[in-house]
Amino acid sequence: MSRLAGLTAILLLGAVPVVAKSRSTNPAAVQRCQDAVAEAGINVAHEAFASLAACDARITRGALPANTNCIVATATDRRHSVRFVKPIRHACRRTTLPRGGDCADATTADALAACIAQTHDAYAVLATQVLGRGVGALTGRARVCRDHAVHAIRVLALGKLGALEKCKRHPPASLTPGTTCADERHARRRIATVRDIAMRTIIHACPPSETTSAAFAGSCAGSPDQFTACVLDAADSAAGAAVAAEYPDTGFCGDAGTAVEKKIDGLLAQMKTDDKIAQMHGVTYPGPSTTAALPSLGIPGFLMNDGPRGVGATLGRATTFPVGIARGATWDPALETLVGDAMGGEARAKGATVLLAPTMNIVRHPRGGRTQESYGEDTYLLGKMAAAFIRGVQGRRVLASAKHFALNSIEDTRFQVNVSVDERSLREVYLPHFRRAVREGHTGSVMSAYNKVNGQYCAENPHLLHDVLKGDWGFQGFVESDWLLGTRSTLPSLAAGLDIEMPQGDFYGPKLLDALNAHQVQDADLDEHVRRILRAQLCFRLDSDPPVVDPTQVETPANTQLALNVAHEGIVLLKNANATLPVDRTRTHTLVVVGAPIPTPTTGDPTATTSMAAFANLGDFGSSTVVPTTSVTPLDGLLATAGPVTITHVASRHVAACTGDPSCPPPVPPADATTIANADAVVVVAGLAYPDEGEGLITHGDRDSLAMPRDQDAIVAAVAALNSRTIVVLEGSGPVLMPWIDAVPAVVEAWYPGEQGGRAIADVLFGDVNPSGRLPLSFPEAESDLPTFDNEHAAVVYEYFHGYRYLDEHGATPLFPFGHGLSYTTFSYANLTVTPATVGPWGHVRVSADVTNTGRVAGDEVAQLYVGYEGSRVTRAMDDLKGFVRVHLAPGETKTVVFDVPARDVAFWDSNVSDWEVEPITYRVRVGPSSRGLPLEGSFAATG
Ligand code: BGC
């Protein structure tokens, strides 16, 4: 047995799983447990930092060999710190446990103790490891710099942890709702002081010669300022993660929770039954959806409005961003937070307080009509992007609404379909992204889906709402139903956990009053729902600082620029044979732009068509419709940026009614054929648009097949036969079959690229922007390679595999794999490190790799980390995405990318015991540019 395994065994010895029901909620006992946890936490962190620093010092003195790896060498010492967590076992054995951060799933005192020991050790290691090489490999100034940086990390991390723990123990009454101890005056001052000391320590000891060297500074390499900020951020996050793991997750209410709950007690005492019921349903429909205000008590109610690609058209014009799937293709959570911030800002400036976004249903099959709204097929990517978006929106004090909970991946039957799913697939595949929205994004609201799951409508599904969302995940906000047919009952919905019926009170209006009068519903149950609704209003300060309508904050130049930046980052270069792209303006004199025809949306004449090249293809016309004041079509974009290149636009013909007959008009008129044949290059804009896919009932709903509609294959093939430099620009939600793929040298996926999309496409085609998007979903060769898509029957089964995991499992080769995307430069990967070699079930693994730009232009690479499972006792995916990092590299530049993999992320759901298990097996780690291109391989083991 390894030492760590031994340790875990000791910790678990005598473990008495105490079910939550029998745990004491006595405040004094709970406080004793909480104090024990905090004290153990800071002691473990202290010990870990101290032993890591002492090891460095011993190397410097020559007492240890220069090549000593301090993480490994001090592991035994650090394990001794386990003595610090013993008091948790006694203090917490019978009380409610603080369930926060990485320790939220610890359900016994022993598990909590193990978690505090392992996480806090891991945080110290992770923070120290940003410095790359150990001290032994260094000499002279590099060694001095490292010593000082290690010291600085320790000072800041421990100083901040101490300050936060102090505030958490006694949150001052002055804390504003929605803010945390990190915002509290005394804590802030203390943290600023230690940060300042740490900063000076590094600046004093680290000259540019050292900080810019990737060999020394690892992922923090850069100017002294960048290096210092990066190192301090690592220490900051270590302290943040530590305190988050020690205390209960307070969600969007921050640390002012107790004061807010007291205020709610007061409000509930003053509200009449009618007032309470009025909080629980929408009042205006159609039009902007509101819930009731109660001015006499200062209760503002909500104004809810759609959002996934901008503030929905019900509230007028707004910046129209690329759709969710295009933003999923950026693999850039930091950028997605900016998008959330911009949408939240515009929503607030229009008076909205809930933005009905993000759409986060997994793309189980690309024919699903709302694929465009989602971030893709992978739960990890989806969860990270959604949480990032939510943080942005809510930073503006507008609630996000994570929707549609859950398993809503078919449009045509969405109102009636019953999705059957086994518990393991539910927990591992269909829910973890929602869990991230709650745990990492702290979403204020969740919208239940229309469909049924395992026989019960989502709005009356106690397992989804009560057990998982509000129970296991500790969600503090409210659940609102989807609109139209989203609520089907009064009592079952109430009992399951639906808090607000939208958009009006069919079941939560007079019928709810009747149920109360008939004593079918208890006052206390009603209060529990109203409490959640009031909590959201108070914690987002909608009562004390409501939104102010301000049209100057809508469609700002900054938001327009952001829409362009996002479109740039999301465009995926799928194929680029013979370096066809970028189009070289000095050698290309004539460029023909061919647009496939789509029905003109506004005329009402079904025979009128518009060229896709001259159409701003923003997405479907369903609830996510956003109307911008201006938009840029691909043709506009190309004309504006062509410089000396002559652009000629050709609208191709729709040949649907007439295929195969020699007398049919050709897809491209003969006069245009000559122009195309003589051009230096041709761009064909084709793909999907509003008549092909979108929200069910309102627009087309699910796609009829993966083939491109309106004979576009014939159009592309005809153009390619005329000109060998044919570049296909695809729009839409993504995967289409490409029978012409071998006949064209270049293909670009532009999605629904938002109001600035035409410009972004032109920038990429001309090489003014180097494409860097990566596929957030697989493009299969054939539809038969994917699981069945059934949008006809009222009952379907969702199994464990879909997307790239399904293709891997069935040995199918995709046309373009998940994660794929080319660039105008090339990248290479080297030097994989995986530490520690063995991790406890609550620990973290740090993986690093060097990525080098081996080409001639600057570009962004998205390094991806996948985990495989060797010897698992259950069926698992061949490769599971568990990390990704976007990195910008100048030509010839190398950067170290670092992934943090919490061991909990590789757990599986054991349905026999209804809990997660990190199996004691070997986990293969592979890193590279796509799910099918993973040049680096390593592994780690876990103790059970
Ligand atoms: C859609 C939701 C949308 C709601 C309000 C529903 O039909 O499914 O996504 O937020 O309408 O417009």
mmCIF file of C-alpha atoms in Angstrom, residues 250 277 372 557 559 593:
data_model
loop_
_atom_site.group_PDB
_atom_site.id
_atom_site.type_symbol
_atom_site.label_atom_id
_atom_site.label_comp_id
_atom_site.label_asym_id
_atom_site.label_seq_id
_atom_site.Cartn_x
_atom_site.Cartn_y
_atom_site.Cartn_z
ATOM 1 C CA THR A 250 -22.656 31.026 0.228
ATOM 2 C CA ILE A 277 -48.402 33.998 -4.126
ATOM 3 C CA GLN A 372 -26.666 27.115 -31.941
ATOM 4 C CA PRO A 557 -18.619 50.950 -29.291
ATOM 5 C CA ASN A 559 -19.618 46.084 -27.050
ATOM 6 C CA VAL A 593 -17.974 35.739 -53.675
#
